PDB file of C-alpha atoms in Angstrom:
ATOM      1  CA  MET Y   1      32.583 227.495  67.690  1.00 50.00           C
ATOM      2  CA  THR Y   2      33.741 223.924  67.409  1.00 53.00           C
ATOM      3  CA  GLY Y   3      31.921 221.257  65.496  1.00 55.00           C
ATOM      4  CA  ALA Y   4      30.888 218.436  67.776  1.00 52.00           C
ATOM      5  CA  PRO Y   5      31.363 214.952  66.376  1.00 53.00           C
ATOM      6  CA  VAL Y   6      28.158 213.637  64.894  1.00 52.00           C
ATOM      7  CA  HIS Y   7      27.510 210.122  66.189  1.00 48.00           C
ATOM      8  CA  SER Y   8      23.897 210.089  67.172  1.00 53.00           C
ATOM      9  CA  ILE Y   9      21.037 212.475  66.712  1.00 49.00           C
ATOM     10  CA  PRO Y  10      19.511 213.748  69.928  1.00 48.00           C
ATOM     11  CA  ARG Y  11      15.778 213.773  70.401  1.00 54.00           C
ATOM     12  CA  ALA Y  12      13.866 216.780  69.117  1.00 60.00           C
ATOM     13  CA  THR Y  13      15.053 219.205  71.753  1.00 73.00           C
ATOM     14  CA  GLY Y  14      17.246 222.282  71.700  1.00 92.00           C
ATOM     15  CA  GLN Y  15      17.354 225.398  69.609  1.00 97.00           C
ATOM     16  CA  PHE Y  16      17.545 223.525  66.292  1.00 98.00           C
ATOM     17  CA  ALA Y  17      14.241 221.745  66.977  1.00 96.00           C
ATOM     18  CA  THR Y  18      12.529 225.088  67.587  1.00 97.00           C
ATOM     19  CA  LEU Y  19      14.179 226.971  64.738  1.00 98.00           C
ATOM     20  CA  ARG Y  20      13.296 224.368  62.123  1.00 98.00           C
ATOM     21  CA  TRP Y  21       9.588 224.843  62.853  1.00 98.00           C
ATOM     22  CA  LEU Y  22       9.971 228.636  62.712  1.00 98.00           C
ATOM     23  CA  LEU Y  23      11.139 228.307  59.107  1.00 98.00           C
ATOM     24  CA  ILE Y  24       7.582 227.576  57.971  1.00 98.00           C
ATOM     25  CA  PRO Y  25       6.003 230.842  59.199  1.00 98.00           C
ATOM     26  CA  ALA Y  26       9.145 232.761  58.156  1.00 98.00           C
ATOM     27  CA  ILE Y  27       8.830 231.459  54.594  1.00 98.00           C
ATOM     28  CA  ALA Y  28       5.101 232.197  54.567  1.00 98.00           C
ATOM     29  CA  LEU Y  29       5.739 235.724  55.880  1.00 98.00           C
ATOM     30  CA  HIS Y  30       8.416 236.355  53.254  1.00 98.00           C
ATOM     31  CA  ASN Y  31       6.256 235.118  50.388  1.00 98.00           C
ATOM     32  CA  SER Y  32       3.299 237.116  51.758  1.00 98.00           C
ATOM     33  CA  GLU Y  33       5.434 240.269  51.689  1.00 98.00           C
ATOM     34  CA  GLU Y  34       6.230 239.545  48.050  1.00 96.00           C
ATOM     35  CA  TRP Y  35       2.555 238.841  47.288  1.00 96.00           C
ATOM     36  CA  LEU Y  36       1.466 242.125  48.873  1.00 97.00           C
ATOM     37  CA  THR Y  37       4.200 244.307  47.386  1.00 95.00           C
ATOM     38  CA  PHE Y  38       4.502 242.967  43.835  1.00 92.00           C
ATOM     39  CA  PRO Y  39       1.449 244.908  42.647  1.00 89.00           C
ATOM     40  CA  VAL Y  40       3.126 248.141  43.818  1.00 89.00           C
ATOM     41  CA  TYR Y  41       6.781 247.345  43.080  1.00 84.00           C
ATOM     42  CA  GLY Y  42       6.261 244.761  40.326  1.00 74.00           C
ATOM     43  CA  GLU Y  43       8.087 246.795  37.704  1.00 79.00           C
ATOM     44  CA  THR Y  44      11.328 246.338  39.636  1.00 79.00           C
ATOM     45  CA  GLY Y  45      12.220 243.364  37.440  1.00 77.00           C
ATOM     46  CA  ALA Y  46      11.743 245.411  34.277  1.00 77.00           C
ATOM     47  CA  VAL Y  47      13.899 248.222  35.687  1.00 79.00           C
ATOM     48  CA  ILE Y  48      16.675 245.778  36.579  1.00 80.00           C
ATOM     49  CA  ALA Y  49      16.512 244.050  33.180  1.00 76.00           C
ATOM     50  CA  ALA Y  50      16.684 247.425  31.421  1.00 80.00           C
ATOM     51  CA  LYS Y  51      19.654 248.586  33.541  1.00 80.00           C
ATOM     52  CA  LEU Y  52      21.492 245.321  32.879  1.00 79.00           C
ATOM     53  CA  GLY Y  53      20.491 245.203  29.212  1.00 80.00           C
ATOM     54  CA  ILE Y  54      18.925 241.749  29.421  1.00 82.00           C
ATOM     55  CA  PRO Y  55      15.552 240.565  28.142  1.00 79.00           C
ATOM     56  CA  ARG Y  56      12.920 239.931  30.786  1.00 74.00           C
ATOM     57  CA  PRO Y  57      10.068 237.540  30.005  1.00 71.00           C
ATOM     58  CA  GLU Y  58       6.722 238.834  31.115  1.00 80.00           C
ATOM     59  CA  THR Y  59       5.126 236.888  33.947  1.00 86.00           C
ATOM     60  CA  SER Y  60       1.412 237.271  34.534  1.00 90.00           C
ATOM     61  CA  TRP Y  61       0.161 238.111  38.026  1.00 92.00           C
ATOM     62  CA  PRO Y  62      -1.722 234.775  38.295  1.00 95.00           C
ATOM     63  CA  ALA Y  63       1.463 232.906  37.286  1.00 94.00           C
ATOM     64  CA  LEU Y  64       3.387 234.786  39.951  1.00 94.00           C
ATOM     65  CA  GLN Y  65       0.707 234.061  42.550  1.00 96.00           C
ATOM     66  CA  PHE Y  66       0.841 230.376  41.639  1.00 96.00           C
ATOM     67  CA  GLY Y  67       4.618 230.429  42.011  1.00 96.00           C
ATOM     68  CA  LEU Y  68       4.415 232.093  45.418  1.00 97.00           C
ATOM     69  CA  VAL Y  69       1.960 229.463  46.630  1.00 97.00           C
ATOM     70  CA  LEU Y  70       4.251 226.686  45.399  1.00 97.00           C
ATOM     71  CA  VAL Y  71       7.367 228.187  47.010  1.00 97.00           C
ATOM     72  CA  THR Y  72       5.462 228.419  50.279  1.00 98.00           C
ATOM     73  CA  VAL Y  73       3.790 224.997  50.341  1.00 98.00           C
ATOM     74  CA  LEU Y  74       6.612 222.820  48.939  1.00 97.00           C
ATOM     75  CA  PRO Y  75       9.292 224.032  51.381  1.00 98.00           C
ATOM     76  CA  ALA Y  76       6.818 223.683  54.254  1.00 98.00           C
ATOM     77  CA  LEU Y  77       6.203 220.063  53.254  1.00 98.00           C
ATOM     78  CA  ALA Y  78       9.969 219.412  53.032  1.00 98.00           C
ATOM     79  CA  ILE Y  79      10.490 220.924  56.492  1.00 98.00           C
ATOM     80  CA  ILE Y  80       7.632 218.913  57.995  1.00 98.00           C
ATOM     81  CA  PHE Y  81       8.964 215.725  56.422  1.00 98.00           C
ATOM     82  CA  GLY Y  82      12.506 216.419  57.615  1.00 98.00           C
ATOM     83  CA  ALA Y  83      11.435 217.394  61.130  1.00 97.00           C
ATOM     84  CA  ARG Y  84       9.207 214.344  61.513  1.00 97.00           C
ATOM     85  CA  ARG Y  85      12.086 212.063  60.494  1.00 95.00           C
ATOM     86  CA  ASN Y  86      14.232 213.613  63.237  1.00 89.00           C
ATOM     87  CA  ASP Y  87      17.395 211.989  61.913  1.00 97.00           C
ATOM     88  CA  ARG Y  88      20.493 213.217  60.094  1.00 97.00           C
ATOM     89  CA  TRP Y  89      18.822 213.104  56.662  1.00 98.00           C
ATOM     90  CA  GLY Y  90      15.781 214.938  57.945  1.00 98.00           C
ATOM     91  CA  ASP Y  91      17.928 217.592  59.591  1.00 98.00           C
ATOM     92  CA  TRP Y  92      19.945 217.937  56.386  1.00 98.00           C
ATOM     93  CA  LEU Y  93      16.738 218.370  54.362  1.00 98.00           C
ATOM     94  CA  VAL Y  94      15.582 221.106  56.746  1.00 98.00           C
ATOM     95  CA  CYS Y  95      18.968 222.872  56.485  1.00 98.00           C
ATOM     96  CA  ALA Y  96      19.039 222.567  52.681  1.00 98.00           C
ATOM     97  CA  THR Y  97      15.497 223.943  52.458  1.00 98.00           C
ATOM     98  CA  GLY Y  98      16.406 226.826  54.749  1.00 98.00           C
ATOM     99  CA  SER Y  99      19.527 227.438  52.675  1.00 98.00           C
ATOM    100  CA  ILE Y 100      17.370 228.083  49.615  1.00 98.00           C
ATOM    101  CA  PHE Y 101      15.936 231.066  51.476  1.00 98.00           C
ATOM    102  CA  LEU Y 102      19.387 232.089  52.677  1.00 98.00           C
ATOM    103  CA  ALA Y 103      20.553 232.116  49.052  1.00 98.00           C
ATOM    104  CA  ASN Y 104      17.423 234.085  48.156  1.00 97.00           C
ATOM    105  CA  VAL Y 105      18.695 236.951  50.325  1.00 97.00           C
ATOM    106  CA  PHE Y 106      21.839 237.286  48.217  1.00 96.00           C
ATOM    107  CA  LEU Y 107      20.231 236.552  44.868  1.00 90.00           C
ATOM    108  CA  PRO Y 108      17.966 238.262  43.940  1.00 91.00           C
ATOM    109  CA  HIS Y 109      16.990 240.490  46.909  1.00 94.00           C
ATOM    110  CA  LEU Y 110      20.217 242.342  47.799  1.00 95.00           C
ATOM    111  CA  PRO Y 111      21.498 242.853  44.244  1.00 93.00           C
ATOM    112  CA  ALA Y 112      18.031 243.926  43.092  1.00 92.00           C
ATOM    113  CA  ALA Y 113      17.771 246.501  45.879  1.00 94.00           C
ATOM    114  CA  LEU Y 114      21.235 247.829  45.051  1.00 94.00           C
ATOM    115  CA  ILE Y 115      20.479 248.035  41.328  1.00 92.00           C
ATOM    116  CA  VAL Y 116      17.193 249.913  41.768  1.00 91.00           C
ATOM    117  CA  GLY Y 117      18.515 251.914  44.698  1.00 92.00           C
ATOM    118  CA  GLY Y 118      15.694 251.028  47.062  1.00 93.00           C
ATOM    119  CA  TYR Y 119      13.058 248.569  48.134  1.00 94.00           C
ATOM    120  CA  THR Y 120      12.222 245.442  46.149  1.00 93.00           C
ATOM    121  CA  PRO Y 121       9.418 242.966  46.951  1.00 94.00           C
ATOM    122  CA  GLY Y 122      10.440 240.654  49.801  1.00 96.00           C
ATOM    123  CA  LEU Y 123      13.530 242.634  50.814  1.00 97.00           C
ATOM    124  CA  LEU Y 124      12.514 243.347  54.416  1.00 98.00           C
ATOM    125  CA  THR Y 125      11.698 239.788  55.432  1.00 98.00           C
ATOM    126  CA  ALA Y 126      14.669 238.439  53.462  1.00 98.00           C
ATOM    127  CA  LEU Y 127      17.043 240.629  55.478  1.00 98.00           C
ATOM    128  CA  LEU Y 128      15.273 240.844  58.831  1.00 98.00           C
ATOM    129  CA  VAL Y 129      13.749 237.354  59.122  1.00 98.00           C
ATOM    130  CA  ASN Y 130      15.214 234.798  56.699  1.00 98.00           C
ATOM    131  CA  LEU Y 131      18.878 235.805  56.972  1.00 98.00           C
ATOM    132  CA  PRO Y 132      19.074 235.684  60.784  1.00 98.00           C
ATOM    133  CA  LEU Y 133      16.737 232.707  61.190  1.00 98.00           C
ATOM    134  CA  VAL Y 134      18.510 230.439  58.703  1.00 98.00           C
ATOM    135  CA  SER Y 135      21.905 231.536  60.027  1.00 98.00           C
ATOM    136  CA  LEU Y 136      20.826 230.627  63.573  1.00 98.00           C
ATOM    137  CA  LEU Y 137      19.407 227.311  62.337  1.00 98.00           C
ATOM    138  CA  LEU Y 138      22.668 226.339  60.633  1.00 98.00           C
ATOM    139  CA  MET Y 139      24.730 227.379  63.661  1.00 98.00           C
ATOM    140  CA  ALA Y 140      22.427 225.369  65.955  1.00 98.00           C
ATOM    141  CA  ALA Y 141      22.777 222.309  63.701  1.00 98.00           C
ATOM    142  CA  ASP Y 142      26.554 222.587  64.156  1.00 98.00           C
ATOM    143  CA  ARG Y 143      26.542 223.467  67.856  1.00 98.00           C
ATOM    144  CA  GLU Y 144      24.111 220.677  68.762  1.00 97.00           C
ATOM    145  CA  GLY Y 145      25.934 218.109  66.654  1.00 97.00           C
ATOM    146  CA  ARG Y 146      22.942 217.460  64.449  1.00 97.00           C
ATOM    147  CA  LEU Y 147      25.080 217.790  61.304  1.00 98.00           C
ATOM    148  CA  SER Y 148      28.802 218.004  60.660  1.00 98.00           C
ATOM    149  CA  ARG Y 149      30.211 221.201  59.211  1.00 98.00           C
ATOM    150  CA  LEU Y 150      30.705 219.416  55.909  1.00 98.00           C
ATOM    151  CA  GLN Y 151      27.042 218.369  55.873  1.00 98.00           C
ATOM    152  CA  ILE Y 152      25.994 221.950  56.655  1.00 98.00           C
ATOM    153  CA  PHE Y 153      28.248 223.255  53.898  1.00 98.00           C
ATOM    154  CA  LEU Y 154      26.736 220.773  51.434  1.00 98.00           C
ATOM    155  CA  ALA Y 155      23.213 221.800  52.510  1.00 98.00           C
ATOM    156  CA  ILE Y 156      24.145 225.421  51.767  1.00 98.00           C
ATOM    157  CA  VAL Y 157      25.617 224.478  48.374  1.00 98.00           C
ATOM    158  CA  VAL Y 158      22.464 222.551  47.484  1.00 98.00           C
ATOM    159  CA  GLY Y 159      20.310 225.497  48.619  1.00 97.00           C
ATOM    160  CA  VAL Y 160      22.340 227.901  46.468  1.00 97.00           C
ATOM    161  CA  ILE Y 161      21.973 225.606  43.445  1.00 97.00           C
ATOM    162  CA  LEU Y 162      18.262 224.903  43.997  1.00 97.00           C
ATOM    163  CA  MET Y 163      17.199 228.513  44.608  1.00 96.00           C
ATOM    164  CA  PRO Y 164      17.465 229.766  41.013  1.00 94.00           C
ATOM    165  CA  LEU Y 165      16.320 226.415  39.621  1.00 96.00           C
ATOM    166  CA  ALA Y 166      13.228 226.473  41.840  1.00 94.00           C
ATOM    167  CA  LEU Y 167      12.521 230.125  41.061  1.00 91.00           C
ATOM    168  CA  PHE Y 168      12.699 229.697  37.297  1.00 91.00           C
ATOM    169  CA  SER Y 169      10.849 226.364  37.393  1.00 95.00           C
ATOM    170  CA  VAL Y 170       7.851 227.579  39.372  1.00 93.00           C
ATOM    171  CA  LEU Y 171       7.606 230.722  37.256  1.00 90.00           C
ATOM    172  CA  ALA Y 172       7.777 228.666  34.055  1.00 92.00           C
ATOM    173  CA  ILE Y 173       5.113 226.267  35.311  1.00 95.00           C
ATOM    174  CA  GLY Y 174       2.943 229.169  36.463  1.00 94.00           C
ATOM    175  CA  GLN Y 175       3.331 230.940  33.142  1.00 93.00           C
ATOM    176  CA  ARG Y 176       2.288 227.759  31.273  1.00 95.00           C
ATOM    177  CA  LEU Y 177      -0.777 227.325  33.471  1.00 95.00           C
ATOM    178  CA  PHE Y 178      -1.655 231.045  33.688  1.00 93.00           C
ATOM    179  CA  PRO Y 179      -0.349 232.813  30.538  1.00 90.00           C
TER     180      PRO Y 179
END
């Protein structure tokens, strides 16, 4: 796959234009899986913390629900904003937002599943929906010349950095509002 030179942004056509909109239901589906499975598998975090010998702050169910709503609505708004701009910055914002959910596959979902030796909340959609969808989105951004490879790389780096920051921030805010 060669990176096409990025000189102008084509109109909202092609695979990238479709995939960016699919991120919103994919994120909602993933967070819904977590919402539905946390009551059953919610002790996974405690098991992991115990196996790793690290303290785990307790998070109330309402705080977690609040966090899940935030990490569904805020990325959707970022994607809508980026898609409506339909320029390089908008496309980069969409790719960076998607990259947060790509990073989420590799931290915490895969390591958590390996540590507990089985299912963890959100694992199925992380692996079967988010991983392929975001990968296809990033490849389409390159193939269609919407972003350079460097811009895609930087979007991934930003997503990797923002994922744990966003996770801990929304949980901290939720825990303050719903102790």
